[in-house]
Coordinates of N, CA and C in Angstrom, one line a residue:
M267 N 17.9 52.2 15.3 CA 18.4 52.0 13.9 C 19.5 50.9 13.9
L268 N 19.4 50.1 12.9 CA 20.4 49.0 12.8 C 21.7 49.5 12.2
A269 N 22.8 48.9 12.6 CA 24.1 49.2 12.1 C 24.1 48.9 10.6
E270 N 25.0 49.6 9.9 CA 25.1 49.5 8.5 C 25.3 48.0 8.0
A271 N 26.1 47.3 8.7 CA 26.4 45.9 8.3 C 25.1 45.0 8.5
V272 N 24.3 45.3 9.5 CA 23.1 44.6 9.7 C 22.1 44.9 8.6
T273 N 21.9 46.1 8.2 CA 21.0 46.5 7.1 C 21.5 45.9 5.8
A274 N 22.8 45.9 5.6 CA 23.4 45.4 4.4 C 23.1 43.9 4.3
A275 N 23.2 43.2 5.4 CA 22.9 41.8 5.4 C 21.4 41.5 5.1
A276 N 20.5 42.3 5.6 CA 19.1 42.2 5.3 C 18.8 42.4 3.8
A277 N 19.5 43.5 3.2 CA 19.3 43.7 1.8 C 19.9 42.6 1.0
A278 N 21.0 42.1 1.3 CA 21.6 40.9 0.6 C 20.7 39.7 0.7
G279 N 20.1 39.5 1.9 CA 19.2 38.4 2.0 C 18.0 38.5 1.1
G280 N 17.4 39.7 1.0 CA 16.3 40.0 0.1 C 16.6 39.7 -1.3
I281 N 17.8 40.2 -1.7 CA 18.2 39.9 -3.1 C 18.4 38.5 -3.4
A282 N 19.1 37.8 -2.4 CA 19.3 36.3 -2.6 C 18.1 35.5 -2.7
V283 N 17.1 35.9 -1.9 CA 15.8 35.2 -2.0 C 15.2 35.3 -3.4
V284 N 15.2 36.5 -3.9 CA 14.7 36.7 -5.2 C 15.5 36.0 -6.3
E285 N 16.8 36.2 -6.3 CA 17.6 35.5 -7.3 C 17.5 34.0 -7.2
G286 N 17.5 33.5 -6.0 CA 17.4 32.0 -5.8 C 16.0 31.5 -6.2
A287 N 14.9 32.2 -5.8 CA 13.6 31.8 -6.1 C 13.3 31.9 -7.6
A288 N 13.9 32.9 -8.3 CA 13.6 33.2 -9.7 C 14.4 32.3 -10.6
S289 N 15.7 32.0 -10.2 CA 16.5 31.2 -11.1 C 16.9 29.8 -10.6
A290 N 16.7 29.5 -9.3 CA 17.2 28.3 -8.8 C 16.1 27.4 -8.2
A291 N 14.9 27.8 -8.2 CA 13.8 27.1 -7.5 C 13.9 25.6 -8.1
G292 N 13.8 24.7 -7.2 CA 13.9 23.3 -7.6 C 15.3 22.7 -7.6
T293 N 16.3 23.5 -7.4 CA 17.7 23.0 -7.3 C 18.1 22.8 -5.9
Q294 N 19.1 22.0 -5.7 CA 19.6 21.7 -4.4 C 20.1 23.0 -3.7
A295 N 20.7 23.9 -4.5 CA 21.1 25.2 -4.0 C 20.0 26.0 -3.3
W296 N 18.8 26.0 -4.0 CA 17.6 26.7 -3.5 C 17.1 26.0 -2.3
E297 N 17.0 24.7 -2.3 CA 16.5 23.9 -1.2 C 17.3 24.1 0.1
S298 N 18.6 24.1 -0.1 CA 19.5 24.3 1.0 C 19.4 25.8 1.5
F299 N 19.3 26.7 0.7 CA 19.1 28.1 1.1 C 17.8 28.3 1.8
R300 N 16.7 27.8 1.3 CA 15.4 28.1 1.9 C 15.4 27.4 3.3
T301 N 16.0 26.2 3.4 CA 16.0 25.6 4.7 C 16.8 26.4 5.7
R302 N 18.0 27.0 5.2 CA 18.8 27.8 6.1 C 18.0 29.1 6.5
V303 N 17.3 29.7 5.6 CA 16.6 30.9 5.9 C 15.5 30.6 6.9
A304 N 14.8 29.5 6.7 CA 13.7 29.2 7.7 C 14.3 28.9 9.0
G305 N 15.4 28.2 9.1 CA 16.0 28.0 10.4 C 16.5 29.3 11.1
W306 N 17.0 30.2 10.2 CA 17.5 31.5 10.7 C 16.3 32.3 11.3
F307 N 15.2 32.3 10.6 CA 14.0 33.0 11.1 C 13.6 32.4 12.5
G308 N 13.5 31.1 12.6 CA 13.2 30.4 13.8 C 14.1 30.8 15.0
R309 N 15.4 30.8 14.7 CA 16.4 31.0 15.7 C 16.4 32.5 16.1
G310 N 16.3 33.4 15.1 CA 16.3 34.8 15.4 C 15.1 35.3 16.2
S311 N 13.9 34.6 15.9 CA 12.7 35.0 16.6 C 12.4 34.2 17.8
G312 N 13.0 33.1 18.0 CA 12.7 32.2 19.1 C 11.4 31.5 18.9
N313 N 10.9 31.5 17.7 CA 9.6 30.9 17.4 C 9.7 29.8 16.3
A314 N 9.7 28.6 16.7 CA 9.9 27.5 15.8 C 8.8 27.4 14.7
E315 N 7.6 27.8 15.1 CA 6.5 27.9 14.1 C 6.8 28.8 12.9
L316 N 7.6 29.8 13.2 CA 8.0 30.7 12.1 C 8.8 30.1 11.0
E317 N 9.5 29.0 11.4 CA 10.3 28.2 10.4 C 9.3 27.7 9.3
R318 N 8.2 27.1 9.7 CA 7.2 26.5 8.8 C 6.6 27.6 8.0
V319 N 6.2 28.7 8.6 CA 5.6 29.8 7.9 C 6.6 30.4 6.9
T320 N 7.9 30.4 7.2 CA 8.9 31.0 6.3 C 9.0 30.1 5.1
L321 N 9.0 28.8 5.3 CA 9.1 27.9 4.2 C 8.0 28.1 3.2
E322 N 6.8 28.2 3.8 CA 5.6 28.5 2.9 C 5.7 29.8 2.2
R323 N 6.2 30.8 2.9 CA 6.4 32.1 2.2 C 7.4 32.0 1.1
L324 N 8.5 31.3 1.3 CA 9.5 31.2 0.3 C 9.0 30.4 -0.9
D325 N 8.1 29.4 -0.7 CA 7.5 28.7 -1.8 C 6.6 29.6 -2.6
R326 N 5.8 30.4 -1.8 CA 4.9 31.4 -2.5 C 5.7 32.4 -3.3
T327 N 6.8 32.8 -2.7 CA 7.7 33.8 -3.4 C 8.2 33.2 -4.7
A328 N 8.6 32.0 -4.7 CA 9.1 31.3 -5.9 C 8.0 31.2 -7.0
A329 N 6.8 30.9 -6.5 CA 5.7 30.8 -7.5 C 5.3 32.2 -8.0
E330 N 5.4 33.2 -7.2 CA 5.0 34.5 -7.7 C 6.1 35.1 -8.6
L331 N 7.3 34.7 -8.4 CA 8.4 35.2 -9.3 C 8.5 34.5 -10.6
D332 N 7.8 33.4 -10.8 CA 7.8 32.7 -12.0 C 7.2 33.6 -13.1
G333 N 8.0 34.2 -13.9 CA 7.5 35.1 -15.0 C 7.4 36.5 -14.6
A334 N 7.8 36.8 -13.3 CA 7.6 38.2 -12.8 C 8.6 39.2 -13.5
D335 N 8.2 40.4 -13.7 CA 9.0 41.4 -14.3 C 9.9 42.0 -13.2
E336 N 10.8 42.9 -13.6 CA 11.7 43.5 -12.7 C 11.1 44.2 -11.5
A337 N 9.9 44.9 -11.8 CA 9.2 45.5 -10.7 C 8.7 44.5 -9.7
G338 N 8.2 43.4 -10.1 CA 7.8 42.3 -9.2 C 8.9 41.7 -8.4
Q339 N 10.1 41.6 -9.1 CA 11.2 41.1 -8.4 C 11.7 42.1 -7.3
T340 N 11.7 43.4 -7.6 CA 12.1 44.4 -6.7 C 11.1 44.4 -5.5
R341 N 9.8 44.3 -5.7 CA 8.9 44.2 -4.6 C 9.1 43.1 -3.7
Q342 N 9.4 41.9 -4.3 CA 9.7 40.7 -3.4 C 11.0 40.9 -2.6
A343 N 12.0 41.5 -3.3 CA 13.3 41.7 -2.6 C 13.1 42.6 -1.4
D344 N 12.3 43.7 -1.6 CA 12.0 44.6 -0.5 C 11.2 44.0 0.6
R345 N 10.2 43.1 0.2 CA 9.5 42.4 1.3 C 10.4 41.6 2.1
W346 N 11.2 40.8 1.5 CA 12.1 39.9 2.2 C 13.1 40.7 3.0
E347 N 13.6 41.8 2.5 CA 14.5 42.7 3.3 C 13.8 43.2 4.5
D348 N 12.6 43.6 4.4 CA 11.8 44.1 5.6 C 11.7 42.9 6.6
R349 N 11.4 41.7 6.1 CA 11.2 40.6 7.1 C 12.5 40.3 7.8
F350 N 13.6 40.4 7.1 CA 14.9 40.1 7.7 C 15.2 41.2 8.7
V351 N 14.9 42.5 8.4 CA 15.2 43.6 9.3 C 14.3 43.4 10.6
D352 N 13.1 43.0 10.4 CA 12.2 42.8 11.5 C 12.8 41.8 12.5
V353 N 13.3 40.7 12.0 CA 13.9 39.7 12.9 C 15.2 40.3 13.6
L354 N 16.0 40.9 12.8 CA 17.2 41.5 13.3 C 17.0 42.5 14.4
E355 N 16.0 43.4 14.1 CA 15.6 44.4 15.1 C 15.1 43.8 16.4
A356 N 14.4 42.7 16.3 CA 13.8 42.1 17.5 C 14.7 41.2 18.2
A357 N 15.8 40.8 17.6 CA 16.7 39.8 18.2 C 17.5 40.5 19.3
P358 N 17.8 39.8 20.4 CA 18.6 40.3 21.5 C 19.9 40.9 20.9
E359 N 20.4 42.0 21.5 CA 21.6 42.7 21.0 C 22.8 41.7 20.8
E360 N 23.0 40.8 21.8 CA 24.1 39.9 21.7 C 24.0 38.9 20.6
L361 N 22.8 38.7 20.0 CA 22.6 37.7 18.9 C 22.5 38.4 17.6
R362 N 22.3 39.7 17.6 CA 22.0 40.4 16.3 C 23.2 40.4 15.3
A363 N 24.4 40.6 15.8 CA 25.5 40.6 14.8 C 25.8 39.2 14.3
E364 N 25.6 38.2 15.1 CA 25.8 36.9 14.6 C 24.8 36.5 13.6
L365 N 23.5 36.9 13.8 CA 22.4 36.6 12.9 C 22.7 37.3 11.5
A366 N 23.2 38.6 11.6 CA 23.5 39.3 10.4 C 24.6 38.6 9.6
R367 N 25.7 38.2 10.3 CA 26.8 37.5 9.7 C 26.3 36.2 9.0
E368 N 25.4 35.4 9.7 CA 24.9 34.2 9.1 C 24.1 34.5 7.9
L369 N 23.2 35.5 7.9 CA 22.4 35.8 6.8 C 23.2 36.3 5.6
A370 N 24.2 37.1 5.9 CA 25.1 37.5 4.8 C 25.9 36.4 4.2
T371 N 26.3 35.4 5.1 CA 27.1 34.3 4.6 C 26.3 33.4 3.7
F372 N 25.1 33.0 4.1 CA 24.4 32.0 3.3 C 23.7 32.7 2.1
S373 N 23.5 34.0 2.1 CA 23.1 34.8 0.9 C 24.2 34.8 -0.1
E374 N 25.5 35.1 0.4 CA 26.6 35.2 -0.5 C 26.9 33.8 -1.1
E375 N 26.8 32.8 -0.3 CA 27.0 31.4 -0.8 C 26.0 31.0 -1.9
L376 N 24.8 31.4 -1.7 CA 23.8 31.1 -2.8 C 24.1 31.9 -4.0
R377 N 24.4 33.1 -3.9 CA 24.7 34.0 -5.1 C 25.9 33.5 -5.8
A378 N 26.9 33.0 -5.0 CA 28.1 32.5 -5.7 C 27.8 31.2 -6.4
E379 N 27.0 30.3 -5.8 CA 26.6 29.1 -6.5 C 25.8 29.3 -7.7
L380 N 24.9 30.3 -7.7 CA 24.2 30.7 -8.9 C 25.1 31.2 -10.0
K381 N 26.0 32.0 -9.6 CA 27.0 32.5 -10.6 C 27.8 31.5 -11.2
S382 N 28.2 30.4 -10.4 CA 29.0 29.4 -10.9 C 28.2 28.3 -11.7
G383 N 26.9 28.5 -11.7 CA 26.1 27.5 -12.4 C 25.9 26.3 -11.6
G384 N 26.2 26.3 -10.4 CA 26.1 25.1 -9.5 C 24.6 24.8 -9.2
G385 N 24.4 23.8 -8.5 CA 23.1 23.4 -8.1 C 22.6 22.2 -8.9
T386 N 21.7 21.5 -8.3 CA 21.2 20.3 -8.9 C 19.7 20.5 -9.2
T387 N 19.4 20.5 -10.5 CA 18.0 20.7 -10.9 C 17.3 19.4 -10.9
I388 N 16.2 19.2 -10.2 CA 15.5 18.0 -10.1 C 14.1 18.2 -10.7
T389 N 13.8 17.4 -11.8 CA 12.6 17.6 -12.5 C 11.9 16.3 -12.6
S390 N 10.6 16.2 -12.4 CA 9.9 14.9 -12.6 C 9.6 14.9 -14.1
S391 N 9.9 13.7 -14.7 CA 9.6 13.6 -16.1 C 8.6 12.5 -16.3
G392 N 7.8 12.3 -15.4 CA 6.7 11.3 -15.5 C 6.6 10.5 -14.2
A393 N 5.7 9.6 -14.2 CA 5.5 8.7 -13.0 C 6.8 7.9 -12.8
G394 N 7.4 8.0 -11.7 CA 8.5 7.1 -11.3 C 9.8 7.5 -11.9
S395 N 10.0 8.7 -12.5 CA 11.2 9.1 -13.1 C 11.6 10.5 -12.7
L396 N 12.9 10.8 -12.8 CA 13.5 12.1 -12.6 C 14.5 12.5 -13.6
I397 N 14.7 13.8 -13.8 CA 15.8 14.2 -14.6 C 16.7 15.1 -13.6
A398 N 18.0 14.9 -13.6 CA 18.8 15.7 -12.7 C 20.0 16.2 -13.5
T399 N 20.5 17.4 -13.1 CA 21.6 18.0 -13.8 C 22.9 17.8 -13.0
D400 N 22.9 17.1 -11.9 CA 24.1 16.9 -11.1 C 23.9 15.7 -10.3
K401 N 24.9 15.3 -9.5 CA 24.8 14.1 -8.7 C 23.7 14.2 -7.7
V402 N 22.8 13.2 -7.7 CA 21.7 13.1 -6.8 C 21.6 11.6 -6.3
D403 N 21.5 11.4 -5.1 CA 21.2 10.1 -4.6 C 19.7 10.0 -4.2
V404 N 19.0 9.1 -4.8 CA 17.6 9.0 -4.5 C 17.3 7.7 -3.9
K405 N 16.5 7.7 -2.8 CA 16.1 6.5 -2.1 C 14.6 6.5 -2.3
G406 N 14.1 5.4 -3.0 CA 12.7 5.3 -3.3 C 11.9 4.8 -2.1
S407 N 10.6 4.9 -2.2 CA 9.8 4.2 -1.2 C 9.1 3.1 -1.8
G408 N 8.6 2.2 -1.1 CA 8.0 1.0 -1.6 C 9.1 0.1 -2.2
S409 N 8.9 -0.4 -3.4 CA 9.8 -1.3 -4.0 C 10.7 -0.7 -5.1
T410 N 10.6 0.6 -5.3 CA 11.5 1.2 -6.3 C 12.5 2.1 -5.7
A411 N 13.7 2.0 -6.3 CA 14.8 2.9 -5.8 C 15.6 3.2 -7.0
A412 N 16.4 4.3 -6.9 CA 17.2 4.8 -8.0 C 18.4 5.6 -7.5
V413 N 19.5 5.5 -8.2 CA 20.6 6.4 -7.9 C 20.9 7.1 -9.2
I414 N 21.0 8.4 -9.2 CA 21.2 9.2 -10.4 C 22.5 10.0 -10.2
N415 N 23.4 9.9 -11.1 CA 24.5 10.9 -11.0 C 24.7 11.5 -12.4
N416 N 25.7 12.4 -12.5 CA 25.8 13.2 -13.7 C 26.2 12.5 -15.0
T417 N 26.6 11.2 -14.9 CA 27.0 10.5 -16.1 C 26.2 9.2 -16.3
N418 N 25.6 8.6 -15.3 CA 24.9 7.4 -15.4 C 23.5 7.5 -14.7
H419 N 22.5 6.9 -15.2 CA 21.2 6.9 -14.6 C 20.9 5.5 -14.3
Y420 N 20.6 5.1 -13.1 CA 20.3 3.8 -12.7 C 18.8 3.7 -12.2
Y421 N 18.1 2.8 -12.7 CA 16.7 2.6 -12.3 C 16.5 1.1 -11.9
G422 N 15.8 0.8 -10.9 CA 15.6 -0.6 -10.6 C 14.6 -0.7 -9.4
T423 N 14.5 -1.9 -9.0 CA 13.6 -2.2 -7.8 C 14.5 -2.7 -6.7
T424 N 14.1 -2.6 -5.5 CA 14.8 -3.1 -4.4 C 15.0 -4.6 -4.6
G425 N 16.1 -5.1 -4.2 CA 16.3 -6.6 -4.3 C 17.0 -6.9 -5.6
S426 N 17.1 -6.0 -6.5 CA 17.8 -6.3 -7.8 C 18.8 -5.2 -8.1
A427 N 19.9 -5.5 -8.7 CA 20.9 -4.5 -9.1 C 20.3 -3.7 -10.2
P428 N 20.2 -2.4 -10.1 CA 19.7 -1.5 -11.2 C 20.6 -1.6 -12.4
A429 N 20.0 -1.5 -13.5 CA 20.7 -1.5 -14.8 C 21.0 -0.1 -15.2
P430 N 22.2 0.2 -15.6 CA 22.5 1.6 -16.1 C 21.9 1.9 -17.4
V431 N 21.4 3.1 -17.5 CA 20.9 3.7 -18.7 C 21.6 5.0 -18.9
N432 N 22.4 5.0 -20.0 CA 23.2 6.2 -20.2 C 22.7 7.0 -21.4
P433 N 21.9 8.0 -21.2 CA 21.5 8.8 -22.3 C 22.6 9.6 -22.9
P434 N 22.5 10.1 -24.1 CA 23.6 10.9 -24.7 C 23.7 12.2 -23.9
A435 N 24.9 12.7 -23.8 CA 25.2 14.0 -23.1 C 24.5 15.1 -23.9
P436 N 24.0 16.1 -23.1 CA 23.3 17.2 -23.8 C 24.4 18.1 -24.6
E437 N 23.9 18.7 -25.6 CA 24.8 19.6 -26.4 C 25.1 20.8 -25.5
P438 N 26.3 21.4 -25.7 CA 26.7 22.6 -24.9 C 25.6 23.6 -25.0
G439 N 25.2 24.2 -23.8 CA 24.2 25.2 -23.7 C 22.8 24.6 -23.6
Q440 N 22.7 23.3 -23.7 CA 21.4 22.7 -23.5 C 21.2 22.2 -22.1
P441 N 20.0 22.3 -21.5 CA 19.8 21.8 -20.1 C 19.9 20.3 -20.0

């Protein structure tokens, strides 16, 4: 049986996955969290392939949670909690507490960022364009490049200085 702190970390991880996938998918906060979770699974299991599989599972979870009701969210949280518990139970004793602390830490960080409204939402608005809600540096491929920040939008091609395009600020409460 796992210590209480370890099972609490697994439960917090399951909840963070659901909250992040349901409300932050596509944001920098979610991308950072899912990368950390995948690395955590690989480290805890000693199986690097598990990182790739975990990223795929997280993507499927985000897709499944799109429009899911509370029961669907609870099922997903329970599934992820079970996955976290499996890794923690299988981890060597000397690594288990550290893995539990890491899981609790990045779960808490994601939840705090979600509560603060942080995160960068990146949305494609058509061929060659993006909409972002926070500072994002974009490096294009080929001949197109852009730098987007929260007050100015720059679009251009490599070899030329991009011209700023400053759309009006959204009304309060508008994305």
